[in-house]
mmCIF file of C-alpha atoms and ligand atoms in Angstrom:
data_model
loop_
_atom_site.group_PDB
_atom_site.id
_atom_site.type_symbol
_atom_site.label_atom_id
_atom_site.label_comp_id
_atom_site.label_asym_id
_atom_site.label_seq_id
_atom_site.Cartn_x
_atom_site.Cartn_y
_atom_site.Cartn_z
ATOM 1 C CA UNK A 5 -23.834 -6.926 7.342
ATOM 2 C CA UNK A 6 -27.413 -7.445 7.351
ATOM 3 C CA UNK A 7 -28.157 -11.299 6.122
ATOM 4 C CA UNK A 8 -31.039 -13.385 4.916
ATOM 5 C CA UNK A 9 -34.157 -11.205 3.592
ATOM 6 C CA UNK A 10 -32.856 -8.116 5.305
ATOM 7 C CA UNK A 11 -31.932 -5.344 2.884
ATOM 8 C CA UNK A 12 -28.591 -3.503 3.207
ATOM 9 C CA UNK A 13 -28.765 0.207 3.897
ATOM 10 C CA UNK A 14 -25.924 2.205 2.507
ATOM 11 C CA UNK A 15 -24.552 5.448 3.380
ATOM 12 C CA UNK A 16 -22.324 7.419 1.339
ATOM 13 C CA UNK A 17 -19.598 9.535 3.164
ATOM 14 C CA UNK A 18 -18.474 12.244 1.374
ATOM 15 C CA UNK A 19 -20.200 14.468 -1.679
ATOM 16 C CA UNK A 20 -17.476 15.495 -3.738
ATOM 17 C CA UNK A 21 -16.557 15.253 -7.391
ATOM 18 C CA UNK A 22 -16.259 11.656 -6.970
ATOM 19 C CA UNK A 23 -18.877 11.034 -4.419
ATOM 20 C CA UNK A 24 -21.731 12.564 -6.237
ATOM 21 C CA UNK A 25 -20.498 10.744 -9.242
ATOM 22 C CA UNK A 26 -20.463 7.517 -7.281
ATOM 23 C CA UNK A 27 -23.759 8.515 -5.717
ATOM 24 C CA UNK A 28 -25.436 8.066 -9.172
ATOM 25 C CA UNK A 29 -24.450 4.495 -9.758
ATOM 26 C CA UNK A 30 -24.947 3.313 -6.351
ATOM 27 C CA UNK A 31 -28.342 5.187 -6.076
ATOM 28 C CA UNK A 32 -29.062 3.287 -9.161
ATOM 29 C CA UNK A 33 -28.231 0.177 -7.940
ATOM 30 C CA UNK A 34 -29.695 0.237 -4.764
ATOM 31 C CA UNK A 35 -33.249 1.204 -6.000
ATOM 32 C CA UNK A 36 -32.841 -1.942 -8.745
ATOM 33 C CA UNK A 37 -31.026 -4.468 -6.343
ATOM 34 C CA UNK A 38 -33.716 -6.730 -3.997
ATOM 35 C CA UNK A 39 -31.019 -6.736 -1.305
ATOM 36 C CA UNK A 40 -30.528 -3.184 -0.873
ATOM 37 C CA UNK A 41 -32.782 -0.560 0.857
ATOM 38 C CA UNK A 42 -33.833 2.149 -1.697
ATOM 39 C CA UNK A 43 -32.915 5.290 0.167
ATOM 40 C CA UNK A 44 -29.278 5.759 0.267
ATOM 41 C CA UNK A 45 -27.648 8.263 2.466
ATOM 42 C CA UNK A 46 -25.128 10.725 1.263
ATOM 43 C CA UNK A 47 -23.543 12.922 4.000
ATOM 44 C CA UNK A 48 -22.628 16.414 2.864
ATOM 45 C CA UNK A 49 -20.423 18.557 4.127
ATOM 46 C CA UNK A 50 -22.620 21.563 4.795
ATOM 47 C CA UNK A 51 -21.983 24.604 3.058
ATOM 48 C CA UNK A 52 -24.183 27.698 1.662
ATOM 49 C CA UNK A 53 -24.525 28.403 -1.836
ATOM 50 C CA UNK A 54 -26.138 31.611 -3.215
ATOM 51 C CA UNK A 55 -27.430 31.868 0.470
ATOM 52 C CA UNK A 56 -29.147 28.251 0.323
ATOM 53 C CA UNK A 57 -27.757 24.979 1.957
ATOM 54 C CA UNK A 58 -26.099 22.687 -0.235
ATOM 55 C CA UNK A 59 -28.289 19.698 1.011
ATOM 56 C CA UNK A 60 -31.239 21.404 0.673
ATOM 57 C CA UNK A 61 -30.364 22.317 -2.850
ATOM 58 C CA UNK A 62 -29.438 18.300 -3.371
ATOM 59 C CA UNK A 63 -32.512 17.027 -1.950
ATOM 60 C CA UNK A 64 -34.881 19.634 -4.025
ATOM 61 C CA UNK A 65 -33.105 19.579 -7.405
ATOM 62 C CA UNK A 66 -31.145 16.187 -7.092
ATOM 63 C CA UNK A 67 -28.051 17.977 -8.496
ATOM 64 C CA UNK A 68 -25.011 18.558 -6.380
ATOM 65 C CA UNK A 69 -24.578 21.841 -7.923
ATOM 66 C CA UNK A 70 -20.872 22.597 -6.749
ATOM 67 C CA UNK A 71 -19.267 19.541 -6.990
ATOM 68 C CA UNK A 72 -20.787 17.514 -9.949
ATOM 69 C CA UNK A 73 -23.115 20.360 -11.998
ATOM 70 C CA UNK A 74 -25.062 18.974 -14.984
ATOM 71 C CA UNK A 75 -25.720 15.428 -13.549
ATOM 72 C CA UNK A 76 -28.963 14.180 -11.747
ATOM 73 C CA UNK A 77 -28.759 11.899 -8.962
ATOM 74 C CA UNK A 78 -30.914 9.248 -8.399
ATOM 75 C CA UNK A 79 -34.090 10.612 -6.569
ATOM 76 C CA UNK A 80 -33.531 8.006 -3.878
ATOM 77 C CA UNK A 81 -30.219 9.337 -2.679
ATOM 78 C CA UNK A 82 -31.215 12.096 0.108
ATOM 79 C CA UNK A 83 -28.328 14.156 1.224
ATOM 80 C CA UNK A 84 -27.940 14.567 5.296
ATOM 81 C CA UNK A 85 -25.784 17.382 6.941
ATOM 82 C CA UNK A 86 -25.204 15.200 9.943
ATOM 83 C CA UNK A 87 -22.793 12.566 9.833
ATOM 84 C CA UNK A 88 -23.990 10.436 12.391
ATOM 85 C CA UNK A 89 -27.264 10.885 11.114
ATOM 86 C CA UNK A 90 -26.677 9.447 7.400
ATOM 87 C CA UNK A 91 -24.287 6.672 8.658
ATOM 88 C CA UNK A 92 -25.849 5.392 11.942
ATOM 89 C CA UNK A 93 -28.493 3.117 10.290
ATOM 90 C CA UNK A 94 -25.935 1.881 7.231
ATOM 91 C CA UNK A 95 -24.833 -1.438 6.676
ATOM 92 C CA UNK A 96 -22.510 -0.463 3.935
ATOM 93 C CA UNK A 97 -20.104 3.010 4.579
ATOM 94 C CA UNK A 98 -18.679 4.333 1.210
ATOM 95 C CA UNK A 99 -16.205 6.326 2.714
ATOM 96 C CA UNK A 100 -15.062 9.015 -0.674
ATOM 97 C CA UNK A 101 -14.060 12.464 1.138
ATOM 98 C CA UNK A 102 -10.446 14.129 0.425
ATOM 99 C CA UNK A 103 -8.094 11.922 2.578
ATOM 100 C CA UNK A 104 -7.190 14.643 4.851
ATOM 101 C CA UNK A 105 -10.695 14.987 6.456
ATOM 102 C CA UNK A 106 -10.646 10.911 7.206
ATOM 103 C CA UNK A 107 -9.511 11.052 10.611
ATOM 104 C CA UNK A 108 -12.182 13.628 12.141
ATOM 105 C CA UNK A 109 -14.716 11.659 10.464
ATOM 106 C CA UNK A 110 -13.639 8.532 11.849
ATOM 107 C CA UNK A 111 -13.706 9.842 15.553
ATOM 108 C CA UNK A 112 -17.108 11.481 14.934
ATOM 109 C CA UNK A 113 -18.578 8.210 14.242
ATOM 110 C CA UNK A 114 -16.673 6.321 16.531
ATOM 111 C CA UNK A 115 -19.420 3.960 18.910
ATOM 112 C CA UNK A 116 -22.166 5.888 16.496
ATOM 113 C CA UNK A 117 -22.537 2.829 14.029
ATOM 114 C CA UNK A 118 -23.654 -0.220 13.270
ATOM 115 C CA UNK A 119 -20.891 -2.701 15.244
ATOM 116 C CA UNK A 120 -21.820 -5.186 12.111
ATOM 117 C CA UNK A 121 -21.129 -2.644 9.316
ATOM 118 C CA UNK A 122 -18.732 -2.944 6.346
ATOM 119 C CA UNK A 123 -17.036 -0.003 5.199
ATOM 120 C CA UNK A 124 -15.617 0.448 1.218
ATOM 121 C CA UNK A 125 -12.935 3.091 0.464
ATOM 122 C CA UNK A 126 -12.955 4.789 -2.280
ATOM 123 C CA UNK A 127 -10.408 7.729 -0.721
ATOM 124 C CA UNK A 128 -6.736 7.698 -2.490
ATOM 125 C CA UNK A 129 -4.244 9.102 -0.016
ATOM 126 C CA UNK A 130 -2.416 8.213 2.955
ATOM 127 C CA UNK A 131 -1.785 9.492 6.317
ATOM 128 C CA UNK A 132 1.443 10.137 8.714
ATOM 129 C CA UNK A 133 1.571 7.299 11.098
ATOM 130 C CA UNK A 134 3.125 7.252 14.302
ATOM 131 C CA UNK A 135 6.624 6.064 14.227
ATOM 132 C CA UNK A 136 7.577 7.974 11.133
ATOM 133 C CA UNK A 137 5.735 5.881 8.684
ATOM 134 C CA UNK A 138 2.271 6.304 6.879
ATOM 135 C CA UNK A 139 -0.964 4.726 7.524
ATOM 136 C CA UNK A 140 -3.600 3.410 4.649
ATOM 137 C CA UNK A 141 -6.605 5.007 5.104
ATOM 138 C CA UNK A 142 -8.471 1.932 5.192
ATOM 139 C CA UNK A 143 -6.755 0.438 7.987
ATOM 140 C CA UNK A 144 -7.557 3.818 9.612
ATOM 141 C CA UNK A 145 -11.301 3.170 9.308
ATOM 142 C CA UNK A 146 -10.842 -0.575 10.394
ATOM 143 C CA UNK A 147 -8.843 0.516 13.272
ATOM 144 C CA UNK A 148 -10.902 3.386 14.560
ATOM 145 C CA UNK A 149 -14.200 1.931 13.572
ATOM 146 C CA UNK A 150 -13.641 -1.704 14.199
ATOM 147 C CA UNK A 151 -15.220 -2.391 11.026
ATOM 148 C CA UNK A 152 -13.679 -4.124 7.787
ATOM 149 C CA UNK A 153 -13.055 -2.080 4.694
ATOM 150 C CA UNK A 154 -12.305 -3.083 1.249
ATOM 151 C CA UNK A 155 -10.808 -0.337 -1.240
ATOM 152 C CA UNK A 156 -12.153 0.297 -5.001
ATOM 153 C CA UNK A 157 -9.327 2.390 -6.924
ATOM 154 C CA UNK A 158 -9.299 2.463 -10.990
ATOM 155 C CA UNK A 159 -8.928 4.962 -14.087
ATOM 156 C CA UNK A 160 -11.927 6.742 -12.844
ATOM 157 C CA UNK A 161 -12.088 10.424 -13.595
ATOM 158 C CA UNK A 162 -15.481 11.307 -11.839
ATOM 159 C CA UNK A 163 -16.936 13.670 -14.507
ATOM 160 C CA UNK A 164 -16.286 10.559 -17.324
ATOM 161 C CA UNK A 165 -17.796 8.295 -14.982
ATOM 162 C CA UNK A 166 -21.073 10.630 -14.524
ATOM 163 C CA UNK A 167 -21.081 10.907 -18.178
ATOM 164 C CA UNK A 168 -21.348 7.123 -18.127
ATOM 165 C CA UNK A 169 -18.534 6.843 -20.580
ATOM 166 C CA UNK A 170 -16.871 3.024 -20.165
ATOM 167 C CA UNK A 171 -14.177 2.358 -17.964
ATOM 168 C CA UNK A 172 -13.069 -0.329 -15.227
ATOM 169 C CA UNK A 173 -12.405 -0.293 -11.788
ATOM 170 C CA UNK A 174 -10.615 -2.348 -9.288
ATOM 171 C CA UNK A 175 -12.132 -3.526 -5.741
ATOM 172 C CA UNK A 176 -9.470 -4.841 -3.442
ATOM 173 C CA UNK A 177 -11.213 -7.133 -1.146
ATOM 174 C CA UNK A 178 -9.965 -10.128 0.917
ATOM 175 C CA UNK A 179 -13.353 -11.216 2.463
ATOM 176 C CA UNK A 180 -15.059 -13.366 0.148
ATOM 177 C CA UNK A 181 -18.449 -13.213 1.582
ATOM 178 C CA UNK A 182 -18.196 -9.284 1.291
ATOM 179 C CA UNK A 183 -16.633 -9.219 -2.109
ATOM 180 C CA UNK A 184 -19.849 -10.145 -4.373
ATOM 181 C CA UNK A 185 -21.974 -7.542 -2.202
ATOM 182 C CA UNK A 186 -19.304 -4.835 -2.881
ATOM 183 C CA UNK A 187 -19.528 -5.522 -6.422
ATOM 184 C CA UNK A 188 -23.239 -5.642 -7.087
ATOM 185 C CA UNK A 189 -23.732 -2.313 -5.541
ATOM 186 C CA UNK A 190 -20.720 -0.499 -7.633
ATOM 187 C CA UNK A 191 -21.132 -2.531 -10.960
ATOM 188 C CA UNK A 192 -22.932 -1.015 -14.009
ATOM 189 C CA UNK A 193 -22.871 -1.787 -17.672
ATOM 190 C CA UNK A 194 -20.473 0.987 -18.062
ATOM 191 C CA UNK A 195 -18.364 0.630 -14.808
ATOM 192 C CA UNK A 196 -16.864 -2.729 -15.139
ATOM 193 C CA UNK A 197 -15.730 -4.113 -11.649
ATOM 194 C CA UNK A 198 -12.702 -6.657 -11.087
ATOM 195 C CA UNK A 199 -12.334 -7.765 -7.278
ATOM 196 C CA UNK A 200 -9.047 -9.073 -6.625
ATOM 197 C CA UNK A 201 -7.779 -9.677 -2.718
ATOM 198 C CA UNK A 202 -4.568 -7.582 -3.033
ATOM 199 C CA UNK A 203 -6.121 -4.646 -1.007
ATOM 200 C CA UNK A 204 -3.282 -3.124 0.416
ATOM 201 C CA UNK A 205 -1.354 -2.787 -3.126
ATOM 202 C CA UNK A 206 -4.625 -1.756 -4.797
ATOM 203 C CA UNK A 207 -4.918 1.441 -2.373
ATOM 204 C CA UNK A 208 -1.519 1.941 -2.726
ATOM 205 C CA UNK A 209 -1.939 2.293 -6.268
ATOM 206 C CA UNK A 210 -4.679 4.902 -6.097
ATOM 207 C CA UNK A 211 -2.556 7.146 -3.532
ATOM 208 C CA UNK A 212 1.088 6.861 -4.964
ATOM 209 C CA UNK A 213 -0.219 7.581 -8.865
ATOM 210 C CA UNK A 214 -1.255 11.278 -7.704
ATOM 211 C CA UNK A 215 2.402 12.081 -7.119
ATOM 212 C CA UNK A 216 3.530 10.786 -10.519
ATOM 213 C CA UNK A 217 0.334 12.984 -12.102
ATOM 214 C CA UNK A 218 1.923 15.952 -10.259
ATOM 215 C CA UNK A 219 5.312 14.814 -11.975
ATOM 216 C CA UNK A 220 3.542 14.525 -15.370
ATOM 217 C CA UNK A 221 1.921 18.081 -14.870
ATOM 218 C CA UNK A 222 5.301 19.609 -14.297
ATOM 219 C CA UNK A 223 6.451 18.250 -17.562
ATOM 220 C CA UNK A 224 3.667 19.650 -19.263
ATOM 221 C CA UNK A 225 4.206 22.937 -18.045
ATOM 222 C CA UNK A 226 7.892 22.893 -18.985
ATOM 223 C CA UNK A 227 6.842 22.169 -22.212
ATOM 224 C CA UNK A 228 8.060 18.481 -23.064
ATOM 225 C CA UNK A 229 6.483 16.230 -25.025
ATOM 226 C CA UNK A 230 4.545 13.146 -24.965
ATOM 227 C CA UNK A 231 8.217 11.041 -24.783
ATOM 228 C CA UNK A 232 8.920 12.720 -21.461
ATOM 229 C CA UNK A 233 5.579 12.310 -19.873
ATOM 230 C CA UNK A 234 5.732 8.627 -20.743
ATOM 231 C CA UNK A 235 8.904 8.579 -19.058
ATOM 232 C CA UNK A 236 7.865 9.852 -16.162
ATOM 233 C CA UNK A 237 4.576 7.350 -16.270
ATOM 234 C CA UNK A 238 7.477 4.224 -16.492
ATOM 235 C CA UNK A 239 9.700 5.485 -13.622
ATOM 236 C CA UNK A 240 6.635 6.567 -11.499
ATOM 237 C CA UNK A 241 5.090 3.127 -12.067
ATOM 238 C CA UNK A 242 8.712 1.517 -11.153
ATOM 239 C CA UNK A 243 8.877 3.548 -8.114
ATOM 240 C CA UNK A 244 5.209 2.583 -7.014
ATOM 241 C CA UNK A 245 6.067 -1.165 -7.512
ATOM 242 C CA UNK A 246 9.386 -0.681 -5.641
ATOM 243 C CA UNK A 247 7.263 1.111 -2.573
ATOM 244 C CA UNK A 248 5.001 -1.928 -2.661
ATOM 245 C CA UNK A 249 7.850 -4.608 -2.836
ATOM 246 C CA UNK A 250 9.730 -2.574 0.071
ATOM 247 C CA UNK A 251 6.986 -2.003 2.600
ATOM 248 C CA UNK A 252 3.794 -3.954 1.811
ATOM 249 C CA UNK A 253 6.066 -7.480 0.812
ATOM 250 C CA UNK A 254 3.579 -10.185 -0.195
ATOM 251 C CA UNK A 255 2.059 -8.046 -2.782
ATOM 252 C CA UNK A 256 1.021 -9.249 -6.245
ATOM 253 C CA UNK A 257 2.900 -7.459 -9.425
ATOM 254 C CA UNK A 258 -0.608 -8.762 -11.314
ATOM 255 C CA UNK A 259 -2.290 -5.698 -8.977
ATOM 256 C CA UNK A 260 -0.401 -3.285 -11.146
ATOM 257 C CA UNK A 261 -2.373 -4.400 -14.421
ATOM 258 C CA UNK A 262 -5.162 -3.880 -13.032
ATOM 259 C CA UNK A 263 -7.471 -0.253 -13.414
ATOM 260 C CA UNK A 264 -5.842 0.520 -10.576
ATOM 261 C CA UNK A 265 -2.361 0.090 -11.282
ATOM 262 C CA UNK A 266 -1.226 1.162 -14.819
ATOM 263 C CA UNK A 267 -4.740 2.265 -15.922
ATOM 264 C CA UNK A 268 -5.434 5.027 -13.441
ATOM 265 C CA UNK A 269 -1.950 6.249 -13.926
ATOM 266 C CA UNK A 270 -2.353 6.873 -17.326
ATOM 267 C CA UNK A 271 -5.425 8.913 -17.218
ATOM 268 C CA UNK A 272 -4.488 10.962 -14.117
ATOM 269 C CA UNK A 273 -1.545 11.820 -15.772
ATOM 270 C CA UNK A 274 -3.486 13.058 -19.073
ATOM 271 C CA UNK A 275 -6.635 13.781 -17.565
ATOM 272 C CA UNK A 276 -6.751 14.719 -13.865
ATOM 273 C CA UNK A 277 -6.823 17.588 -11.702
ATOM 274 C CA UNK A 278 -2.920 16.898 -10.328
ATOM 275 C CA UNK A 279 -1.519 17.500 -13.569
ATOM 276 C CA UNK A 280 -3.995 20.265 -14.608
ATOM 277 C CA UNK A 281 -2.829 22.084 -11.393
ATOM 278 C CA UNK A 282 0.777 21.023 -11.298
ATOM 279 C CA UNK A 283 0.965 22.120 -15.071
ATOM 280 C CA UNK A 284 -0.366 25.851 -14.210
ATOM 281 C CA UNK A 285 1.925 25.989 -11.093
ATOM 282 C CA UNK A 286 5.142 25.795 -13.328
ATOM 283 C CA UNK A 287 3.531 28.343 -15.990
ATOM 284 C CA UNK A 288 2.382 30.961 -13.806
ATOM 285 C CA UNK A 289 5.052 30.373 -10.828
ATOM 286 C CA UNK A 290 2.191 30.848 -8.059
ATOM 287 C CA UNK A 291 1.622 28.451 -5.009
ATOM 288 C CA UNK A 292 -0.486 25.207 -5.671
ATOM 289 C CA UNK A 293 -2.487 26.055 -2.609
ATOM 290 C CA UNK A 294 -3.573 29.392 -4.507
ATOM 291 C CA UNK A 295 -3.793 27.176 -7.700
ATOM 292 C CA UNK A 296 -6.033 24.853 -6.113
ATOM 293 C CA UNK A 297 -8.200 26.913 -4.760
ATOM 294 C CA UNK A 298 -8.653 29.365 -7.891
ATOM 295 C CA UNK A 299 -9.016 26.654 -10.456
ATOM 296 C CA UNK A 300 -11.056 23.768 -8.443
ATOM 297 C CA UNK A 301 -14.129 25.324 -6.996
ATOM 298 C CA UNK A 302 -13.557 23.550 -3.601
ATOM 299 C CA UNK A 303 -12.440 20.527 -4.976
ATOM 300 C CA UNK A 304 -9.152 19.070 -3.243
ATOM 301 C CA UNK A 305 -5.729 17.822 -4.650
ATOM 302 C CA UNK A 306 -4.341 15.078 -3.014
ATOM 303 C CA UNK A 307 -1.109 14.345 -4.808
ATOM 304 C CA UNK A 308 1.085 17.261 -3.486
ATOM 305 C CA UNK A 309 0.045 16.121 0.332
ATOM 306 C CA UNK A 310 0.769 12.474 -0.455
ATOM 307 C CA UNK A 311 4.293 13.263 -1.882
ATOM 308 C CA UNK A 312 4.775 15.353 1.524
ATOM 309 C CA UNK A 313 3.795 12.149 3.758
ATOM 310 C CA UNK A 314 5.525 9.668 1.418
ATOM 311 C CA UNK A 315 8.564 11.698 1.619
ATOM 312 C CA UNK A 316 8.039 12.150 5.480
ATOM 313 C CA UNK A 317 8.438 8.028 5.690
ATOM 314 C CA UNK A 318 11.302 8.199 3.051
ATOM 315 C CA UNK A 319 13.208 10.453 4.853
ATOM 316 C CA UNK A 320 13.053 8.350 8.263
ATOM 317 C CA UNK A 321 14.152 5.682 6.390
ATOM 318 C CA UNK A 322 16.838 7.266 5.063
ATOM 319 C CA UNK A 323 15.351 6.003 1.431
ATOM 320 C CA UNK A 324 14.940 9.439 -0.623
ATOM 321 C CA UNK A 325 17.554 8.557 -2.946
ATOM 322 C CA UNK A 326 15.777 5.380 -3.993
ATOM 323 C CA UNK A 327 12.605 6.817 -4.819
ATOM 324 C CA UNK A 328 13.599 10.203 -6.772
ATOM 325 C CA UNK A 329 11.065 10.946 -8.932
ATOM 326 C CA UNK A 330 8.638 11.033 -5.520
ATOM 327 C CA UNK A 331 11.425 12.850 -3.877
ATOM 328 C CA UNK A 332 11.895 15.476 -6.492
ATOM 329 C CA UNK A 333 7.772 16.216 -6.791
ATOM 330 C CA UNK A 334 7.859 16.613 -2.735
ATOM 331 C CA UNK A 335 10.608 19.182 -3.204
ATOM 332 C CA UNK A 336 9.531 21.171 -5.817
ATOM 333 C CA UNK A 337 5.791 21.478 -4.237
ATOM 334 C CA UNK A 338 7.723 22.467 -1.438
ATOM 335 C CA UNK A 339 9.850 25.425 -3.454
ATOM 336 C CA UNK A 340 13.186 23.673 -2.295
ATOM 337 C CA UNK A 341 13.969 22.886 -5.969
ATOM 338 C CA UNK A 342 12.576 24.797 -9.499
ATOM 339 C CA UNK A 343 10.475 22.614 -11.712
ATOM 340 C CA UNK A 344 12.819 22.939 -14.181
ATOM 341 C CA UNK A 345 15.040 20.850 -12.035
ATOM 342 C CA UNK A 346 12.464 17.563 -12.495
ATOM 343 C CA UNK A 347 14.391 16.482 -15.267
ATOM 344 C CA UNK A 348 17.811 16.694 -13.497
ATOM 345 C CA UNK A 349 16.365 14.650 -10.461
ATOM 346 C CA UNK A 350 15.150 11.746 -12.285
ATOM 347 C CA UNK A 351 18.153 11.599 -15.216
ATOM 348 C CA UNK A 352 20.113 9.416 -13.328
ATOM 349 C CA UNK A 353 17.150 7.227 -11.852
ATOM 350 C CA UNK A 354 18.096 3.972 -10.248
ATOM 351 C CA UNK A 355 16.284 2.219 -12.890
ATOM 352 C CA UNK A 356 18.711 3.343 -15.794
ATOM 353 C CA UNK A 357 21.640 2.027 -13.917
ATOM 354 C CA UNK A 358 19.968 -1.821 -13.726
ATOM 355 C CA UNK A 359 22.415 -4.112 -16.142
ATOM 356 C CA UNK A 360 19.537 -6.778 -16.597
ATOM 357 C CA UNK A 361 15.899 -7.269 -15.932
ATOM 358 C CA UNK A 362 15.039 -7.017 -12.140
ATOM 359 C CA UNK A 363 14.007 -9.728 -10.100
ATOM 360 C CA UNK A 364 10.918 -8.666 -8.475
ATOM 361 C CA UNK A 365 10.149 -10.212 -5.225
ATOM 362 C CA UNK A 366 6.381 -9.783 -5.504
HETATM 363 N N1 LIG B 415 -13.094 13.312 -8.797
HETATM 364 C C1 LIG B 415 -12.096 12.248 -9.007
HETATM 365 O O1 LIG B 415 -12.065 12.260 -10.343
HETATM 366 C C2 LIG B 415 -11.528 10.780 -8.318
HETATM 367 C C3 LIG B 415 -11.418 11.350 -7.001
HETATM 368 N N2 LIG B 415 -10.837 10.438 -6.301
HETATM 369 C C4 LIG B 415 -10.823 10.459 -4.671
HETATM 370 O O2 LIG B 415 -11.858 10.245 -3.774
HETATM 371 C C5 LIG B 415 -11.588 11.043 -3.087
HETATM 372 C C6 LIG B 415 -12.746 12.178 -2.783
HETATM 373 O O3 LIG B 415 -12.458 12.664 -4.036
HETATM 374 P P1 LIG B 415 -14.061 13.958 -4.588
HETATM 375 O O4 LIG B 415 -15.142 13.310 -4.018
HETATM 376 O O5 LIG B 415 -13.479 14.196 -6.214
HETATM 377 O O6 LIG B 415 -13.499 15.246 -3.809
HETATM 378 P P2 LIG B 415 -13.373 16.659 -4.060
HETATM 379 O O7 LIG B 415 -12.044 16.759 -4.536
HETATM 380 O O8 LIG B 415 -14.301 17.286 -4.960
HETATM 381 O O9 LIG B 415 -13.773 17.552 -2.555
HETATM 382 C C7 LIG B 415 -14.717 18.289 -2.158
HETATM 383 C C8 LIG B 415 -15.287 17.364 -1.168
HETATM 384 O O10 LIG B 415 -14.736 17.974 0.156
HETATM 385 C C9 LIG B 415 -15.731 18.180 1.187
HETATM 386 N N3 LIG B 415 -14.946 19.118 2.487
HETATM 387 C C10 LIG B 415 -14.488 20.358 2.453
HETATM 388 N N4 LIG B 415 -13.822 20.297 3.476
HETATM 389 C C11 LIG B 415 -14.325 19.207 4.334
HETATM 390 C C12 LIG B 415 -14.071 19.091 5.728
HETATM 391 N N5 LIG B 415 -13.199 20.186 6.492
HETATM 392 N N6 LIG B 415 -14.176 18.055 6.350
HETATM 393 C C13 LIG B 415 -15.233 17.134 5.327
HETATM 394 N N7 LIG B 415 -15.331 17.336 4.404
HETATM 395 C C14 LIG B 415 -15.234 18.524 3.487
HETATM 396 C C15 LIG B 415 -16.498 18.908 0.274
HETATM 397 O O11 LIG B 415 -17.723 19.437 0.915
HETATM 398 C C16 LIG B 415 -16.717 18.356 -0.922
HETATM 399 O O12 LIG B 415 -17.309 17.079 -0.617
HETATM 400 C C17 LIG B 415 -10.038 11.723 -3.111
HETATM 401 O O13 LIG B 415 -9.504 10.729 -2.080
HETATM 402 C C18 LIG B 415 -9.682 11.400 -4.508
HETATM 403 O O14 LIG B 415 -8.391 11.258 -4.772
HETATM 404 C C19 LIG B 415 -10.894 8.996 -6.756
HETATM 405 C C20 LIG B 415 -11.088 8.812 -8.209
HETATM 406 C C21 LIG B 415 -11.902 9.773 -9.003
HETATM 407 O O1 LIG B 416 -8.092 9.462 -9.128
HETATM 408 C C1 LIG B 416 -8.608 10.085 -9.981
HETATM 409 C C2 LIG B 416 -8.887 9.653 -11.758
HETATM 410 O O2 LIG B 416 -9.046 8.118 -11.488
HETATM 411 C C3 LIG B 416 -8.610 11.246 -10.424
HETATM 412 O O3 LIG B 416 -7.220 12.080 -10.131
HETATM 413 P P1 LIG B 416 -7.071 13.834 -9.956
HETATM 414 O O4 LIG B 416 -7.592 13.995 -8.341
HETATM 415 O O5 LIG B 416 -5.966 14.182 -10.468
HETATM 416 O O6 LIG B 416 -8.217 14.390 -10.742
#
């Protein structure tokens, strides 16, 4: 990061629904804070909208008419179609793209960014690692680009954040020198930040809750009520906690009570895209991919792919039966089970077999 009087330059890598909502916040904060350069670059994956480039539309109208229509971005946020041009001078890179694109983006940026830069990932998802496990997106960024990467996850449905409705978020950052700067560029009167040092657990919460939200959409589609959805949320939370306990020991139980944990689980299971498309999947019998294309106008679902990535690891470790909700969501999305099998899959959940309160090693 730039030190002393030098102003930090920010690049937002991504310009989808959440990328555009966060650009509104980051642009305003960069313009008002003395230790940031006013101009914020926003990398836009170029596409044509009614014969005109999306970057040109954003720079002329200050609105991302495709991914966040109806909201003005600050004029100091500049849309840039070339990834390296957008990122090369940045001291802070804010990664906010659907997780399936992160490896390509990192390989394009390799050797082309400031070696002193830092990253903040807002990306909810995993990737498949060599050897049968999963990789955290922040770890991929750090490993590929050789820069530190903190994470931001929370109960933050983009359209509500863009409307400036009050909410909280969680930044996971172990580096005490970087944390205040990350908080300052993000926090506003209506978007309150809590910083914790439990980086991995924060990120895992953000990824796993999307699988649970798909399960919540299934029960909505099947016509079950709020009690059933509450059971899905609770069992999902218990699987999230167990996942972190088993695969990322040393994390803190308290992290699940931050915005990135139980709060994001609730908001996504009621108001998110994963829930909405999963409900339509049950009601129409059409494929997830078809519904994603038709219902989301270019926005991307993260839950079904995350369920696949997690299952890849659970199956390799022979642990699918320890995570029946995650496993059922994966199998239903793949068509190996019917949506109506969902409740049967979680009816005898390990959480129902406990005799006493569990001893959590977190
Ligand atoms: N939308 C929301 O309410 C929230 C989303 N998130 C997370 O933020 C991340 C980004 O989500 P959104 O900004 O909503 O994206 P989005 O779901 O709106 O995705 C569309 C974006 O992907 C881009 N894209 C399409 N093909 C591409 C390619 N081949 N390479 C690179 N980019 C491509 C599009 O240009 C567009 O900018 C995800 O991990 C999501 O889970 C987190 C909190 C809230
Ligand atoms: O992560 C989100 C809210 O915090 C958005 O969830 P969806 O991708 O399901 O809309």
